[in-house]
Amino acid sequence: MSVRFDRSALAELVGEMVPDAVDLRRTIHRHPEIGLETPETQRRILDALDGLGLDIRKGEALTSVTADLVGGLPGPTVLLRADTDALPMDEQSGEPFSSVEPGRAHLCGHDAHTAMLVAAARLLAEHRDELAGRVRFVFQPAEEAPGGARPMISEGAADGVDAAFAIHVTPNLPVGFAACRPGPIMAATDDFTVIVRGRGAHASTPHFGNDPLPAACEIVTALQTMVTRRVDAFNPAVVTVGRIRGGTAINVIPEEVELAGTIRTVSEWSRLAVLSGFERVVRGLPRRTSARSTST
């Protein structure tokens, strides 16, 4: 794929598109959607792509958008992908374009990714005669959960693709910089849920019960130790317990406690090592207190 114009011309064209991209990003930011069902975001994407002469397809199993731009010269098919879903949490930024949807917020940058990909589609559509090959713009819901890539691939989003690219914003770099490296640059994610079951009792008579809370707390601590002592520091992994639920009253020992979180790894070796160690910790620790645990 080649576009024949110099950097200054490119910068000028991009600069002209920035206001519309910012406006689209902030509109999506105000109205975030989560999961596989993002119909309003899909509608805004379709409206933004209207008139560009793209071959547009909507998803059947999810509210995705796939749009092909055919260049004027023969060449490969290059896929450019953005994610469109938000996170299930409240926004407290105080920005004038903050989310107006309770319990939903674009706090991971997917609204920016969507606006950036729309701008790229507009820019490249203006120069389609100079493009060698085909560009496929993919707008994927459910990047956070439960996973929108697989159903999009099953519906043909990756068919005939020679190369695929995506970009993710980060606060770790100065404005105006982009980062890349050979090999993986972002981690794979495995979600987990652990249920630790004991026997409930009143807080004044814990000896009549079997408290699952100490076992759950030991699991959290042991998982951190397991990672630092069993995984190569140069092939890193991160285990995060992001949610603990247990009990309904301050003076009652609960029957069970739930732990949930994520495992992030950058190689299959570290992933398998962490999953194996995770299983040993989760199965082994509760037995010392006669509690029982299950994980998914």
XYZ file of C-alpha atoms in Angstrom:
296
model
C 0.000 0.000 0.000
C 1.423 3.412 -0.937
C 0.111 6.961 -0.793
C 2.102 9.511 -2.778
C 2.226 12.719 -0.784
C 4.868 14.210 1.468
C 4.832 14.664 5.220
C 3.837 18.310 5.163
C 0.886 17.563 2.907
C -0.119 14.675 5.151
C 0.152 16.842 8.269
C -2.028 19.496 6.645
C -4.692 16.963 5.656
C -4.705 15.370 9.106
C -4.918 18.789 10.741
C -8.048 19.551 8.763
C -9.660 16.355 10.056
C -8.791 16.817 13.730
C -11.859 18.905 14.733
C -14.291 16.325 13.339
C -12.323 13.479 14.945
C -12.351 15.233 18.328
C -16.072 15.911 18.024
C -16.812 12.254 17.182
C -14.609 11.039 20.011
C -16.336 13.265 22.559
C -19.802 12.301 21.330
C -18.960 8.606 21.744
C -17.345 9.400 25.108
C -20.567 10.958 26.384
C -22.613 7.900 25.388
C -20.516 4.790 26.140
C -21.762 1.262 25.525
C -20.331 -2.015 26.772
C -20.017 -5.598 25.575
C -21.229 -6.988 22.276
C -24.246 -4.677 22.027
C -23.114 -1.179 21.065
C -25.894 -0.047 18.678
C -25.562 3.719 19.187
C -21.805 3.589 18.679
C -22.350 1.470 15.570
C -24.836 4.014 14.239
C -22.409 6.884 14.771
C -19.652 4.970 12.977
C -21.931 4.240 10.029
C -22.992 7.890 9.837
C -19.342 9.003 9.912
C -18.397 6.582 7.098
C -21.390 7.464 4.939
C -20.481 8.839 1.535
C -16.922 7.536 1.473
C -17.647 4.841 -1.101
C -16.758 1.936 1.187
C -18.096 -1.615 1.096
C -19.708 -1.670 4.554
C -20.972 -4.711 6.453
C -22.612 -4.849 9.865
C -22.061 -7.774 12.217
C -24.741 -10.362 12.839
C -23.658 -11.766 16.227
C -22.535 -8.351 17.485
C -22.853 -4.678 16.578
C -19.585 -4.490 14.675
C -18.726 -2.608 11.484
C -16.400 -3.789 8.715
C -15.674 -1.447 5.811
C -13.478 -2.118 2.773
C -11.740 0.556 0.717
C -10.557 -0.677 -2.682
C -7.495 1.118 -3.992
C -6.818 2.057 -7.576
C -3.820 -0.263 -7.890
C -3.387 -3.993 -7.255
C -1.870 -4.972 -3.925
C -2.398 -6.655 -0.543
C -5.323 -6.384 1.847
C -4.386 -4.535 5.029
C -6.687 -4.588 8.062
C -6.857 -1.617 10.455
C -8.744 -2.291 13.669
C -10.252 -0.190 16.466
C -12.198 -1.286 19.536
C -15.478 0.471 20.381
C -16.675 -0.688 23.813
C -16.416 1.071 27.189
C -15.835 -0.113 30.760
C -18.547 -0.908 33.353
C -17.613 1.883 35.778
C -18.503 5.479 36.598
C -16.537 8.420 35.260
C -15.322 11.075 37.697
C -13.156 13.195 35.387
C -15.339 16.288 35.529
C -14.773 16.946 31.817
C -17.614 18.716 29.979
C -17.949 15.660 27.717
C -18.044 13.133 30.580
C -20.207 10.038 30.323
C -23.911 10.625 30.894
C -24.550 6.894 31.256
C -24.387 5.657 34.890
C -22.002 2.738 35.329
C -20.446 3.132 31.885
C -17.367 5.091 30.871
C -14.759 5.274 28.108
C -11.736 5.217 30.402
C -9.525 2.982 28.231
C -9.399 5.114 25.084
C -11.611 3.084 22.776
C -13.605 6.192 21.889
C -10.352 7.768 20.654
C -9.430 4.624 18.718
C -12.800 4.678 16.935
C -12.497 8.354 16.010
C -8.918 7.845 14.808
C -9.924 4.952 12.544
C -12.811 6.946 11.068
C -10.373 9.777 10.329
C -7.987 7.293 8.682
C -10.836 5.990 6.524
C -11.680 9.523 5.410
C -8.064 10.364 4.655
C -7.394 7.206 2.665
C -10.735 7.416 0.825
C -9.653 10.793 -0.564
C -6.578 9.086 -2.038
C -8.018 5.749 -3.094
C -6.669 6.078 -6.640
C -3.128 6.168 -5.242
C -3.579 3.132 -2.969
C -2.197 -0.243 -3.957
C -4.515 -2.922 -2.600
C -7.430 -2.887 -0.220
C -7.817 -1.414 3.278
C -10.278 -3.067 5.653
C -11.456 -0.923 8.566
C -12.688 -3.053 11.457
C -14.631 -1.600 14.387
C -14.812 -4.285 17.080
C -17.103 -4.239 20.129
C -16.410 -6.258 23.297
C -12.650 -5.889 23.431
C -12.953 -5.759 27.210
C -15.383 -8.685 27.531
C -16.687 -11.174 26.537
C -14.468 -10.910 23.445
C -15.618 -9.557 20.108
C -12.691 -10.655 17.936
C -13.697 -14.306 17.670
C -17.272 -13.732 16.412
C -16.016 -11.093 13.970
C -13.420 -13.510 12.594
C -16.090 -16.206 12.278
C -18.161 -13.744 10.255
C -15.269 -13.213 7.853
C -13.634 -9.999 9.089
C -10.148 -11.464 8.614
C -10.792 -13.339 5.362
C -8.196 -12.560 2.703
C -6.183 -10.271 4.975
C -2.414 -10.090 4.382
C -1.509 -7.903 7.380
C -3.343 -6.422 10.361
C -2.572 -3.374 12.480
C -4.068 -1.752 15.573
C -3.038 1.105 17.818
C -3.760 1.813 21.491
C -3.412 5.113 23.308
C -1.282 5.183 26.459
C -0.524 7.767 29.150
C 3.008 6.362 29.441
C 4.347 8.246 26.410
C 4.609 11.993 25.749
C 2.022 13.487 23.411
C 3.095 13.119 19.796
C 5.089 9.913 20.248
C 4.281 6.388 19.071
C 5.940 3.186 20.293
C 6.531 -0.159 18.631
C 8.878 -3.131 19.052
C 9.581 -6.555 17.529
C 7.386 -9.285 18.979
C 4.438 -8.804 21.310
C 3.831 -5.300 22.608
C 0.585 -5.953 24.489
C -0.394 -8.773 26.807
C -2.852 -11.621 26.443
C -5.554 -11.680 29.118
C -7.140 -14.592 30.980
C -10.018 -13.786 33.326
C -10.628 -15.865 36.437
C -13.235 -16.350 39.141
C -12.488 -18.289 42.338
C -15.145 -19.380 44.835
C -13.907 -20.274 48.335
C -16.570 -22.142 50.300
C -16.614 -22.632 54.065
C -19.316 -22.823 56.714
C -21.118 -19.768 58.042
C -21.357 -18.827 61.716
C -21.891 -15.872 63.988
C -18.856 -13.629 64.520
C -18.969 -14.358 68.260
C -18.641 -18.117 67.696
C -16.215 -18.601 64.796
C -15.285 -22.051 66.096
C -18.727 -23.283 65.021
C -18.022 -22.298 61.424
C -15.267 -22.555 58.842
C -14.334 -19.037 57.764
C -13.543 -18.787 54.001
C -12.229 -15.221 54.298
C -8.744 -16.059 55.685
C -8.298 -18.670 52.955
C -9.362 -16.141 50.316
C -6.903 -13.569 51.682
C -4.110 -16.153 51.644
C -4.870 -16.935 48.020
C -4.507 -13.261 47.051
C -1.140 -12.962 48.815
C 0.143 -16.329 47.575
C -0.691 -15.480 43.960
C 1.578 -12.426 44.126
C 4.412 -14.458 45.629
C 3.895 -17.197 43.058
C 4.359 -14.756 40.179
C 7.493 -13.116 41.577
C 9.156 -16.450 42.389
C 7.984 -18.717 39.583
C 7.910 -16.481 36.494
C 10.965 -15.153 34.640
C 11.234 -11.398 35.258
C 12.322 -10.965 31.619
C 9.187 -12.789 30.412
C 6.730 -11.021 32.675
C 3.263 -11.807 33.947
C 0.799 -9.866 36.082
C -1.924 -11.418 38.236
C -4.500 -8.949 39.559
C -7.396 -9.720 41.892
C -9.745 -6.870 41.073
C -12.836 -7.937 43.002
C -13.539 -9.649 46.317
C -17.106 -10.364 47.389
C -18.171 -12.104 50.553
C -20.606 -11.686 53.389
C -23.744 -9.670 54.001
C -23.251 -8.440 57.587
C -20.294 -7.310 59.706
C -21.034 -9.826 62.474
C -21.618 -12.937 60.358
C -19.017 -15.292 58.874
C -20.084 -15.942 55.273
C -20.578 -19.290 53.607
C -18.418 -18.324 50.631
C -16.135 -15.656 49.184
C -15.637 -14.838 45.505
C -12.366 -13.591 44.015
C -12.179 -12.371 40.427
C -9.442 -10.827 38.325
C -7.129 -11.139 35.359
C -3.888 -12.807 34.332
C -1.802 -10.900 31.780
C 1.121 -12.494 29.958
C 3.263 -11.725 26.909
C 4.236 -15.263 25.915
C 2.653 -18.683 25.859
C 5.424 -19.964 28.132
C 4.670 -17.465 30.909
C 0.944 -17.952 30.404
C 1.162 -21.711 30.941
C 3.501 -21.250 33.916
C 1.114 -18.837 35.614
C -1.977 -20.931 34.897
C -0.270 -24.017 36.362
C 0.874 -22.134 39.460
C -2.512 -20.472 39.808
C -4.217 -23.857 39.911
C -1.844 -25.142 42.599
C -2.376 -22.084 44.805
C -6.140 -22.006 44.440
C -6.576 -25.739 45.041
C -3.955 -26.120 47.744
C -4.252 -23.224 50.190
C -7.894 -23.642 51.261
C -7.274 -27.261 52.265
C -5.237 -26.051 55.243
C -8.425 -24.526 56.658
C -10.760 -27.246 55.355
C -12.361 -24.725 53.025
C -13.052 -25.683 49.417
C -12.352 -23.657 46.308
C -13.318 -23.824 42.645
C -12.032 -21.676 39.808
C -13.040 -20.766 36.276
